[in-house]
Tab-separated table of C-alpha atoms in Angstrom:
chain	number	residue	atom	x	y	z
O	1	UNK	CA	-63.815	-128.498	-214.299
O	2	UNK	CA	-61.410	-126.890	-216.287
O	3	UNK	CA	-62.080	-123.787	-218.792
O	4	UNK	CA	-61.472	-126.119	-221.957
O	5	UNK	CA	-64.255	-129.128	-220.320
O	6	UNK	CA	-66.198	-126.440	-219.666
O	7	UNK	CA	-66.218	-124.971	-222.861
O	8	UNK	CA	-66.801	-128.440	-224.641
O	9	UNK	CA	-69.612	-129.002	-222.254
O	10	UNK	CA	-71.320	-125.635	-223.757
O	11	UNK	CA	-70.792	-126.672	-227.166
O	12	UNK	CA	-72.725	-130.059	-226.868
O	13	UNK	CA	-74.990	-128.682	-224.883
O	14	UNK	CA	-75.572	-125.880	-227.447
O	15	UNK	CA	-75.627	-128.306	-230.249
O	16	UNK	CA	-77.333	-131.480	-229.664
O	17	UNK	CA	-77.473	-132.531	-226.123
O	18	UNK	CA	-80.412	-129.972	-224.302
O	19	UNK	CA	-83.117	-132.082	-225.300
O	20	UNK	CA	-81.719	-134.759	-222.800
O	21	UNK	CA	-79.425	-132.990	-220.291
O	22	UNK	CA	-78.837	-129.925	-218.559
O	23	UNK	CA	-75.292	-127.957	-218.964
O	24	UNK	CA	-74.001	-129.582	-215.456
O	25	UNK	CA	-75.230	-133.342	-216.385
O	26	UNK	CA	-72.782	-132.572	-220.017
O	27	UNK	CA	-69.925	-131.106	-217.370
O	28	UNK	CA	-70.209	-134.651	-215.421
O	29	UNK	CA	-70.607	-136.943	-218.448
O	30	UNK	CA	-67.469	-135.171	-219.774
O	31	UNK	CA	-65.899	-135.541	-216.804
O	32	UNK	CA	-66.546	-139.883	-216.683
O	33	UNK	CA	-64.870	-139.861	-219.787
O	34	UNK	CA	-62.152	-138.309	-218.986
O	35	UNK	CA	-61.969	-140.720	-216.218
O	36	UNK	CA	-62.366	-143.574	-218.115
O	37	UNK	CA	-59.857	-143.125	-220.681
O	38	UNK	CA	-57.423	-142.251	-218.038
O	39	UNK	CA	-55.437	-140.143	-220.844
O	40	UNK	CA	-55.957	-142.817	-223.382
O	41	UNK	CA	-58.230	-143.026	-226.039
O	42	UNK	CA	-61.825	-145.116	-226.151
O	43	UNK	CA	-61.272	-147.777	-228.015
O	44	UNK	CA	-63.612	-150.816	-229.197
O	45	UNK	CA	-61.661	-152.804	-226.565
O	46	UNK	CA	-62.103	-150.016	-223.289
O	47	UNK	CA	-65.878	-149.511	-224.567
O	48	UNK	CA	-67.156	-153.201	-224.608
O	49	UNK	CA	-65.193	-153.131	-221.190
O	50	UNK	CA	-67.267	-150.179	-219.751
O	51	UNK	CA	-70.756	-151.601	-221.654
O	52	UNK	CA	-70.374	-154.784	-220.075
O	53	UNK	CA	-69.388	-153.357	-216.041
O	54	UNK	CA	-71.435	-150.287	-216.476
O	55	UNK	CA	-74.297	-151.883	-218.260
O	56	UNK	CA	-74.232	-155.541	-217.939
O	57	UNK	CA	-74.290	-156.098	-221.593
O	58	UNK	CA	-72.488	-159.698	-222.570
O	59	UNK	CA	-73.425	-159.941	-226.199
O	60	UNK	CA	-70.258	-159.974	-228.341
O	61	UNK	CA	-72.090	-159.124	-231.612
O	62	UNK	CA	-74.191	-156.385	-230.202
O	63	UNK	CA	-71.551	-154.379	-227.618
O	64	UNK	CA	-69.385	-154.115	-231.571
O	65	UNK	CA	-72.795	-153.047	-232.969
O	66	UNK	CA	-73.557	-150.358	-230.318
O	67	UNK	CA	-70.135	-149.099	-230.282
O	68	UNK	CA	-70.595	-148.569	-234.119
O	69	UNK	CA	-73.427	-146.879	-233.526
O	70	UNK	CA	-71.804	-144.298	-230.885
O	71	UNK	CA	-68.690	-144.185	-233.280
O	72	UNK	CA	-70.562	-141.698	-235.811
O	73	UNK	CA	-67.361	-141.074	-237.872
O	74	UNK	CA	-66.071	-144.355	-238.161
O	75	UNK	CA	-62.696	-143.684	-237.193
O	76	UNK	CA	-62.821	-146.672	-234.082
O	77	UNK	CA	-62.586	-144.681	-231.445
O	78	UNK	CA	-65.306	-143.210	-229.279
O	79	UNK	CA	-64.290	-139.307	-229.046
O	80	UNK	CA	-65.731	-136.977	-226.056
O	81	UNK	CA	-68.687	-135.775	-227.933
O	82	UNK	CA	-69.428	-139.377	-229.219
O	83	UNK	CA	-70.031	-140.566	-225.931
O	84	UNK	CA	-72.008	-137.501	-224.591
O	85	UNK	CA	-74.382	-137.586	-228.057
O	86	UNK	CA	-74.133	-141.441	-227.514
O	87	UNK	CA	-75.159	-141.427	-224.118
O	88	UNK	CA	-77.918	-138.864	-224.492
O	89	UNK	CA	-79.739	-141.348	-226.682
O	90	UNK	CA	-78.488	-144.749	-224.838
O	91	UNK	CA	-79.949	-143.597	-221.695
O	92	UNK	CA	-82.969	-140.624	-222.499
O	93	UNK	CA	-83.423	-141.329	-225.977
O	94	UNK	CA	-87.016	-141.015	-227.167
O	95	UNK	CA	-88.464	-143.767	-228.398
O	96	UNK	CA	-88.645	-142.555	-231.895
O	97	UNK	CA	-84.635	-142.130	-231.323
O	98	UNK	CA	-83.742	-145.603	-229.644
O	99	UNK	CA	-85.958	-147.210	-232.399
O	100	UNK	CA	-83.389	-145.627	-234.886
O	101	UNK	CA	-80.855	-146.833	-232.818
O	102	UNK	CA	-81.916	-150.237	-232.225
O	103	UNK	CA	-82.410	-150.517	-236.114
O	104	UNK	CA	-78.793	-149.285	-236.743
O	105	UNK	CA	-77.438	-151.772	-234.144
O	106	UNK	CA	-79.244	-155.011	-235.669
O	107	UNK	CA	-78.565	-153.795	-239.574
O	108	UNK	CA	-75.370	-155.823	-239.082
O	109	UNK	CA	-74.052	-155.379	-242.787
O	110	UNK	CA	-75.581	-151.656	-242.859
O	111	UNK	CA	-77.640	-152.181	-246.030
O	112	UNK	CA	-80.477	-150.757	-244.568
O	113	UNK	CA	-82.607	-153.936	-243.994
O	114	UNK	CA	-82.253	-156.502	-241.021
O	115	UNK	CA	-82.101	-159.659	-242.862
O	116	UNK	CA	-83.789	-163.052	-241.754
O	117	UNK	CA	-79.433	-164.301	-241.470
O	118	UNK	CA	-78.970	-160.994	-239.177
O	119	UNK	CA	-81.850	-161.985	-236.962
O	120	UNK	CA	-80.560	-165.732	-236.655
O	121	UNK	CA	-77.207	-164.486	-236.244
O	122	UNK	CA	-77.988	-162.064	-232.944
O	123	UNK	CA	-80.533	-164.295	-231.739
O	124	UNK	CA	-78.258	-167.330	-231.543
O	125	UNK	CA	-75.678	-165.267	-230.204
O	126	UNK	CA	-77.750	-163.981	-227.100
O	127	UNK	CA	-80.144	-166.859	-225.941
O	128	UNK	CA	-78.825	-168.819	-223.637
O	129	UNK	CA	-78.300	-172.581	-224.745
O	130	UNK	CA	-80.187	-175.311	-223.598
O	131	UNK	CA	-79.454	-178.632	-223.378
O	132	UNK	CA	-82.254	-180.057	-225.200
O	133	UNK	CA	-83.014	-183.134	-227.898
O	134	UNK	CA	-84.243	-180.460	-230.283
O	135	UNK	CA	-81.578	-178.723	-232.706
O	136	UNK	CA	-81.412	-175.685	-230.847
O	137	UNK	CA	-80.652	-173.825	-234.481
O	138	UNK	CA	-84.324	-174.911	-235.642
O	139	UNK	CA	-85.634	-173.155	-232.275
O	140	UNK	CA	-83.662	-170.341	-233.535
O	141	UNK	CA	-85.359	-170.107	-236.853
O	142	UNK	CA	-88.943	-170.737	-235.724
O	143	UNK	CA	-88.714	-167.383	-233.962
O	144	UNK	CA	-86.712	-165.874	-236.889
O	145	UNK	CA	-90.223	-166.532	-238.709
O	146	UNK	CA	-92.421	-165.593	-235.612
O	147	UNK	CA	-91.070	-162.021	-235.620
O	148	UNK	CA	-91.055	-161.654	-239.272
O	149	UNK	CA	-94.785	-162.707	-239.823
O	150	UNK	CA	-95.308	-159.874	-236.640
O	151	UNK	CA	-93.000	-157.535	-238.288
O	152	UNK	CA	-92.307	-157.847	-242.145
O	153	UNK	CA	-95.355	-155.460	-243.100
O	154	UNK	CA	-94.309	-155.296	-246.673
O	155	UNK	CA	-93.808	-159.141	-246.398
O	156	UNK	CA	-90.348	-159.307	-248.227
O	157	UNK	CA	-88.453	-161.958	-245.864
O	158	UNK	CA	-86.396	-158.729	-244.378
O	159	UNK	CA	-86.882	-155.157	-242.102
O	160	UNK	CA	-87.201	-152.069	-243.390
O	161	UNK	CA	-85.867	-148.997	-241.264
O	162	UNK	CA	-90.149	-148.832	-241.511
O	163	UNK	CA	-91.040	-152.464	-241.111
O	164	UNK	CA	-89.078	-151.398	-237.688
O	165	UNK	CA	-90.637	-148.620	-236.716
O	166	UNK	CA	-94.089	-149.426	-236.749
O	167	UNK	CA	-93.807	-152.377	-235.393
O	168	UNK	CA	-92.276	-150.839	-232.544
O	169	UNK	CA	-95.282	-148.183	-232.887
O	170	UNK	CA	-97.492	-150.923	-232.542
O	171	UNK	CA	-95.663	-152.966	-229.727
O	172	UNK	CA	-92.891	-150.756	-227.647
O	173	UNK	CA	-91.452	-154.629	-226.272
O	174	UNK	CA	-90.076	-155.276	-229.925
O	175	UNK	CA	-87.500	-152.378	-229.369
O	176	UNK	CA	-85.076	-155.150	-228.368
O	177	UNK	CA	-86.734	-157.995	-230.052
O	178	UNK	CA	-83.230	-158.905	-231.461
O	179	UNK	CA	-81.039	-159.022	-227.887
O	180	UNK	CA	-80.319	-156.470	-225.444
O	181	UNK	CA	-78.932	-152.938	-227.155
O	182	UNK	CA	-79.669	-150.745	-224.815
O	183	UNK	CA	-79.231	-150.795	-221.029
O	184	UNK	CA	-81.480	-152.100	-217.931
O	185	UNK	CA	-83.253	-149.857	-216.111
O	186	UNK	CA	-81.710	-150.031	-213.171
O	187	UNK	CA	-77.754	-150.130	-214.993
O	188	UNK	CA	-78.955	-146.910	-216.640
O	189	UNK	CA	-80.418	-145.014	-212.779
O	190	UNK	CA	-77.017	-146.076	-211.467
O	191	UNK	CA	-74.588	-144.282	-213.990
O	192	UNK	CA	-76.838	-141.520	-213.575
O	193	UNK	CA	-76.846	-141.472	-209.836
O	194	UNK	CA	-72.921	-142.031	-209.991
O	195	UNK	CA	-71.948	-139.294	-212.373
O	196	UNK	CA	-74.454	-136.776	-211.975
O	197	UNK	CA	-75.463	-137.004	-208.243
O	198	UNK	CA	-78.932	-137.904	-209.111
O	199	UNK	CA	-81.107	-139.924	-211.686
O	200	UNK	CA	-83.411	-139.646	-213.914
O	201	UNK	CA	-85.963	-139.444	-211.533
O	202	UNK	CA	-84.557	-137.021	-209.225
């Protein structure tokens, strides 16, 4: 690793990554981006390509959403530090930190509130369609209503950033009640064992 990686890899480590990685496990994740950008730059394009080999996500609406969330200054492209701070919550987050996240992902419009149209809007994008008699749209908005009567605790048709949270409090499984956000298990041991020799559990 060269002096100017390694240097990098001190400063996130230093400033917001040592809750979730070591100093080598920055070095490698560092290193994969540098190897994924190939000299080029992360763009929305390169990072749905990555979420969807890497992590088998397929959603259209939610890769955009999660690489908004990793894109913390809004300037559409996924810097070095974005993806280690990214990554650090993506795959070790606490729960208390992937429930932000989550919440940030399915706030489509970013007003703060997941609104019963967001909820339709990633649900019909990630079930799968079945050929059935029924309007599949009025399927759609039965369990619109389902998970607002489990999780509207203020009972004003929309989330809250704390409607959210202690619903997920109450019931972990509603972390990705609105379609997959965050990676599978077994997408997330295999990054891990790629780039840093080991996973989480070793």
């Amino acid at each position: 690793m060269s002096k100017k990686n390694h240097k990098a890899a001190e400063e996130l480590y230093r400033t917001s990554c040592q809750k979730h990685y070591n100093k080598l496990e920055v070095e490698a994740l560092i290193v994969s981006y540098q190897d994924l950008v190939g000299g080029s730059k992360m763009d929305r394009s390169l990072f749905r390509e990555i979420l969807h080999r890497k992590f088998n996500m397929t959603d259209d609406i939610l890769m955009d959403r999660v690489f908004k969330a990793f894109d913390k200054d809004s300037d559409s492209i996924i810097s070095m530090s974005e993806w280690v701070e990214g990554l650090s919550i993506f795959l070790r987050g606490t729960v208390e930190e992937k429930t932000d996240y989550a919440f940030n992902v399915y706030d489509l419009n970013g007003d703060g509130y997941i609104s019963r149209e967001e909820m339709f809007q990633m649900l019909k994008s990630c079930l799968i369609k079945q050929p059935t008699e029924e309007d599949p749209d009025e399927g759609i908005k039965d369990l619109v209503e389902m998970a607002l009567k489990k999780m509207d605790y203020d009972r004003d048709n929309r989330l809250s950033r704390a409607d959210f949270k202690k619903a997920i409090e109450e019931d972990d499984l509603l972390l990705e009640a609105f379609g997959p956000c965050l990676p599978e298990e077994k997408c997330a041991c295999a990054f891990e064992a790629k780039h840093f020799g080991h996973n989480r559990m070793g």
